[in-house]
Short mmCIF file of C-alpha atoms in Angstrom, two decimals:
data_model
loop_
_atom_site.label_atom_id
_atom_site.label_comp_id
_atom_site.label_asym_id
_atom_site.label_seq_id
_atom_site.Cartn_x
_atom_site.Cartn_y
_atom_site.Cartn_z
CA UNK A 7 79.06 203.29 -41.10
CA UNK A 8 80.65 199.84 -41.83
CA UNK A 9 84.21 200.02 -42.56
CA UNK A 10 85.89 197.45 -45.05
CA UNK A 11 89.49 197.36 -45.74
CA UNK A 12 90.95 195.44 -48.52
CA UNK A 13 94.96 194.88 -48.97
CA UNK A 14 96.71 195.26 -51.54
CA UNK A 15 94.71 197.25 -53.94
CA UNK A 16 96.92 195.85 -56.70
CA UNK A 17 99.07 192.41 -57.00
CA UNK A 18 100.49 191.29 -60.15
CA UNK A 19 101.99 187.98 -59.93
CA UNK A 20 103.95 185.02 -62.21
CA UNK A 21 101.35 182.32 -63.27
CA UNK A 22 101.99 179.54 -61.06
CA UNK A 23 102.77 181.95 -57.90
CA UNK A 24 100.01 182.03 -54.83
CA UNK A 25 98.11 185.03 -54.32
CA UNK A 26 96.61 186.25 -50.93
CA UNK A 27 94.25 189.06 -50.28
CA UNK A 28 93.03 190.24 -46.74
CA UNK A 29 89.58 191.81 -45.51
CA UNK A 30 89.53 193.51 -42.59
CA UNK A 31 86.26 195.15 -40.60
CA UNK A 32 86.15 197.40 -37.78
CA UNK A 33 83.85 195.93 -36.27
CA UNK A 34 82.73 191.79 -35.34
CA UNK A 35 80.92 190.46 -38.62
CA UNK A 36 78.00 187.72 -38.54
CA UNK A 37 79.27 186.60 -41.94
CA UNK A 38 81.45 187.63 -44.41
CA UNK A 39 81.11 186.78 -48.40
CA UNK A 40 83.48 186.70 -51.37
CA UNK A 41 82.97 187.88 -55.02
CA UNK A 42 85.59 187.62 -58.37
CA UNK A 43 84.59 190.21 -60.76
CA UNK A 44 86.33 189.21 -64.38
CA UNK A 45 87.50 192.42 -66.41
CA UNK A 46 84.55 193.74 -68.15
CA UNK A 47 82.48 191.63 -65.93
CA UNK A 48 80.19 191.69 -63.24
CA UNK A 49 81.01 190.69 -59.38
CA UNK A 50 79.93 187.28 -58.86
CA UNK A 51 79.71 185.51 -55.70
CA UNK A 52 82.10 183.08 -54.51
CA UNK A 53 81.29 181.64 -51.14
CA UNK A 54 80.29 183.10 -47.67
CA UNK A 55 81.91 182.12 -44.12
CA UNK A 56 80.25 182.54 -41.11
CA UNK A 57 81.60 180.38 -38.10
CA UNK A 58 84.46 181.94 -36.45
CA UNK A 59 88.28 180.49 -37.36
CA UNK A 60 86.19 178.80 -40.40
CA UNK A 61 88.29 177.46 -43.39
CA UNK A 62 86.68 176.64 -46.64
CA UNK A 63 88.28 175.47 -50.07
CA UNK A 64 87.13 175.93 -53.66
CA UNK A 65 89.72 173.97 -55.68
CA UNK A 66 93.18 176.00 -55.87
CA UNK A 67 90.79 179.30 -53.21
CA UNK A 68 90.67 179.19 -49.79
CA UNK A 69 88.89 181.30 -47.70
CA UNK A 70 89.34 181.78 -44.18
CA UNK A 71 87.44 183.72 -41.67
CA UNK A 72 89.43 185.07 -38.52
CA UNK A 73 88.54 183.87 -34.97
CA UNK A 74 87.28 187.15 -33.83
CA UNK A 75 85.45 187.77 -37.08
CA UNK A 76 87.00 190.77 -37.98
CA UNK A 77 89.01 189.87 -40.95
CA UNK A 78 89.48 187.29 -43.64
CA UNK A 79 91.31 186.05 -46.29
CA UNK A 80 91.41 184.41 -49.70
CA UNK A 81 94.32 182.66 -50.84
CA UNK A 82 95.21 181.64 -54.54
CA UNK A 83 97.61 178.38 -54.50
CA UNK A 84 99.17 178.75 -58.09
CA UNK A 85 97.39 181.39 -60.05
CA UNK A 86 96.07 180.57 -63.61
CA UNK A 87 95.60 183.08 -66.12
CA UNK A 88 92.16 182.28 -65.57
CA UNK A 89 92.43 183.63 -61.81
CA UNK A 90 92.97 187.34 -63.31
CA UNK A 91 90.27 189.87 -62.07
CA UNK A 92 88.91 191.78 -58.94
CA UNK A 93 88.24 190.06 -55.56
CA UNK A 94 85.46 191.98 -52.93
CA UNK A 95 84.82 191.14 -49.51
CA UNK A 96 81.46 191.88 -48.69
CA UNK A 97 79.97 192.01 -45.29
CA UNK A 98 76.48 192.63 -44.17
CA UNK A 99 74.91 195.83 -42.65
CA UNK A 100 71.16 195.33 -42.03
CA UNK A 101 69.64 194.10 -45.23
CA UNK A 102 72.26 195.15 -47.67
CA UNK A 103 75.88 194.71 -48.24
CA UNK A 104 79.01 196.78 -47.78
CA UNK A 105 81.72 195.76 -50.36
CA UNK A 106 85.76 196.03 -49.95
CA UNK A 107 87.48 198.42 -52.21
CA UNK A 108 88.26 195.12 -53.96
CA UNK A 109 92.15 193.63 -54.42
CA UNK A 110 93.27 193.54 -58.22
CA UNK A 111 94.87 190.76 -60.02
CA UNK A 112 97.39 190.57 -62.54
CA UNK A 113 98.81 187.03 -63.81
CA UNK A 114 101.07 187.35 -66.57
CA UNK A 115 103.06 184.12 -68.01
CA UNK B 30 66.74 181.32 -65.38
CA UNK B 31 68.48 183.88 -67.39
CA UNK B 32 69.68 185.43 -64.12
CA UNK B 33 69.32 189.32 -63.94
CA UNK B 34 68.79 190.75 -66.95
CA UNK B 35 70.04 194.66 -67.34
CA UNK B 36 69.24 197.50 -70.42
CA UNK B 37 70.38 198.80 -72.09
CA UNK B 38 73.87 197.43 -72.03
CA UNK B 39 75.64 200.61 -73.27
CA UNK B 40 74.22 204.25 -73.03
CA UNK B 41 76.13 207.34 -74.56
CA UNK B 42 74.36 210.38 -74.08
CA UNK B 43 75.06 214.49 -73.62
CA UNK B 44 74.86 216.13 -70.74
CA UNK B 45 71.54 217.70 -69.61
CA UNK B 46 69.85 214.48 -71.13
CA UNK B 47 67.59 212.17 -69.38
CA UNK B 48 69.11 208.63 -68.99
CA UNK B 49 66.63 205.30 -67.63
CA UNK B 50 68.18 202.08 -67.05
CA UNK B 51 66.62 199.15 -66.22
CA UNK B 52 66.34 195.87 -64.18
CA UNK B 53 64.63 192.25 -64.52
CA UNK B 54 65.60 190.83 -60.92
CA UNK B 55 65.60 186.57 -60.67
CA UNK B 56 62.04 185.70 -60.37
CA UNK B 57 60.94 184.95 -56.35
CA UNK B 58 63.92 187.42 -55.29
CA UNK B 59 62.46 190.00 -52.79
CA UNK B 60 65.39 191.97 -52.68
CA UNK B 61 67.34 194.22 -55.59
CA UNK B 62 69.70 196.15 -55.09
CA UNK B 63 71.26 199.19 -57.77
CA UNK B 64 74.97 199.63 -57.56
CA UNK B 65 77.35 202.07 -59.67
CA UNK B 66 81.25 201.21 -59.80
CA UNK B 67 83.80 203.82 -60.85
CA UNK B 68 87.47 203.73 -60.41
CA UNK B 69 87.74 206.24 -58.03
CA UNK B 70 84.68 205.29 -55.87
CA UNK B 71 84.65 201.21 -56.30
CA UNK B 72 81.31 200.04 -56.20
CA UNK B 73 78.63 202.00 -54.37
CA UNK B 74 75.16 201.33 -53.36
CA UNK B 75 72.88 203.41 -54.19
CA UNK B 76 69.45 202.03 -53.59
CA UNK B 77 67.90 198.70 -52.45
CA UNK B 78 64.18 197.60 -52.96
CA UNK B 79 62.21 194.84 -50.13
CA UNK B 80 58.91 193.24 -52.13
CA UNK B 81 59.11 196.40 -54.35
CA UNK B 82 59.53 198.77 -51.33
CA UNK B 83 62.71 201.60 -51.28
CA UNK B 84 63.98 200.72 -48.10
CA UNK B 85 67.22 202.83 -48.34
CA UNK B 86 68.11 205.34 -50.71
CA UNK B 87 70.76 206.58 -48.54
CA UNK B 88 72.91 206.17 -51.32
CA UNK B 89 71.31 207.94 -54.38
CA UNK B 90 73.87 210.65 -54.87
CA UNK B 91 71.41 213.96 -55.37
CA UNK B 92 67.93 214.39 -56.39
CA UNK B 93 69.23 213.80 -60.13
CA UNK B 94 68.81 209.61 -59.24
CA UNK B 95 65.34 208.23 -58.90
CA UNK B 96 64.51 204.72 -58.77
CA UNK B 97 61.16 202.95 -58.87
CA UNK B 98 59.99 199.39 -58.82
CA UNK B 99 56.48 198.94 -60.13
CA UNK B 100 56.34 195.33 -59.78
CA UNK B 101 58.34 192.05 -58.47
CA UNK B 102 59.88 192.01 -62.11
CA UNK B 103 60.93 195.16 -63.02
CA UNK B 104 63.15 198.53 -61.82
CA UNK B 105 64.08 201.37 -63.00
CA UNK B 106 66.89 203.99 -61.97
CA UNK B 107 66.18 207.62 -63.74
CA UNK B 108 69.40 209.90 -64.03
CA UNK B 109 67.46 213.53 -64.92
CA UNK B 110 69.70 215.91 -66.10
CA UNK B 111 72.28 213.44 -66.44
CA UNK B 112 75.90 215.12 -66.05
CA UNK B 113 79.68 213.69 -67.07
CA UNK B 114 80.68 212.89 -63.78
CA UNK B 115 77.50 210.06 -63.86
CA UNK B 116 79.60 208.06 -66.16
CA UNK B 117 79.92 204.54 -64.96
CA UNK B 118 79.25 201.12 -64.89
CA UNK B 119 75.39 200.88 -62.80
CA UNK B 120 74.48 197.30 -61.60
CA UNK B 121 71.67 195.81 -60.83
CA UNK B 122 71.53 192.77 -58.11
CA UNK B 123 68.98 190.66 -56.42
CA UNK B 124 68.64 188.31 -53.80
CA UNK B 125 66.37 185.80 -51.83
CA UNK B 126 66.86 187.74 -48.82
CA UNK B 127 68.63 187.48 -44.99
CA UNK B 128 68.09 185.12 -43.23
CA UNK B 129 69.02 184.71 -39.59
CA UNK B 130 73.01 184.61 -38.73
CA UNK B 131 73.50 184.25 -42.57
CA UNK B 132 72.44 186.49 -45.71
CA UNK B 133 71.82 185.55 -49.39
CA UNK B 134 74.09 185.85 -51.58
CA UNK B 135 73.60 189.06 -54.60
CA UNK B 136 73.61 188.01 -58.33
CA UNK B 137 74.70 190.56 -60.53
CA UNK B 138 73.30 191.84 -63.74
CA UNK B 139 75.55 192.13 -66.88
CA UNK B 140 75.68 196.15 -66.08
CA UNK B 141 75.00 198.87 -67.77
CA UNK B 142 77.82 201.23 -68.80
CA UNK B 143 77.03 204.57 -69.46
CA UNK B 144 79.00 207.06 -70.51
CA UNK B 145 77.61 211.39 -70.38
CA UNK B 146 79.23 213.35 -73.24
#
């Protein structure tokens, strides 16, 4: 079946630091998508790429999908407390979705 | 819209008991989707309905997990006996659907977390 790989499982950082966490697939995606779940929360969705080397930007996120479209990556320019939570990559097989084992993170003041 | 609506919100029960939680999916969605998260196993899928249809339950752990979707508005996932290792958050998601080269985003219930004495 699909495989999604998510690195690192765990990142605490300094508010104010950037935060980066990579998806990687084993195989070429059509699209990839992005969800934050908030502790105690439920994943909700962020954004989805789908052209190959595309770059989006949500505020202080950027998302990046990688010219083969195997892997991406979000990136967190200066976390906020607010940031704090679990990001999934999620990529499509058939009609569902196959989630990342999700990157964790910690922003203490 | 109130978005995906989930119940009950918390379930404690014993083991050997039968557990039912249940799903309201956005209205016009033709596709929801159950999940369960754990620690140890992230989050799973376990079933997903098309226009009320099963269409892969290749997830459902045993024969202990049943779902069901009467109608366009409602789902149910049945946990009969229930055991301890069961305990976890369950979500419920829906969507509009793929489309071609791209795919709909899921919204999320609110989860219900239940926890097998």
């Amino acid at each position: 079946g699909q495989q999604v790989m998510q690195i690192p499982q765990y990142q605490h950082v300094q508010e104010g630091e950037d935060f980066t966490t990579y998806c990687n697939s084993s195989t070429t995606l059509s699209n990839i998508q992005w969800y934050k779940q908030r502790p105690g929360g439920h994943p909700v969705f962020l954004i989805q790429l789908v052209k190959s080397g595309e770059v989006k930007k949500q505020k202080r996120l950027t998302f990046q999908f990688g010219e083969a479209k195997k892997n991406s990556s979000l990136h967190i320019t200066a976390t906020q407390t607010t940031d704090v939570g679990t990001y999934f990559c999620a990529v499509p097989t058939a009609s569902k979705l196959t989630f990342g084992t999700g990157t964790r993170l910690q922003v203490t003041l | 819209d109130a978005g995906v609506i989930q119940s009950p919100r918390h379930e404690v029960t014993e083991m050997g008991q039968e557990v039912t939680l249940r799903c309201k999916p956005i209205s016009g969605h033709d596709y929801l989707f159950w999940y369960r998260q754990t620690m140890m196993r992230g989050l799973e899928l376990l079933i997903y309905f098309n226009n009320n249809v099963p269409i892969d339950d290749s997830g459902m752990p045993e024969d202990r997990f049943s779902a069901k979707m009467p109608n366009a508005s409602f789902s149910t996932l049945k946990i009969q006996p229930s055991e301890p290792r069961d305990s976890a958050v369950y979500f419920c998601a829906s969507s509009l659907g793929p489309t071609p080269a791209t795919y709909n985003e899921q919204f999320f219930g609110p989860g219900t977390r239940l926890t097998v004495l």
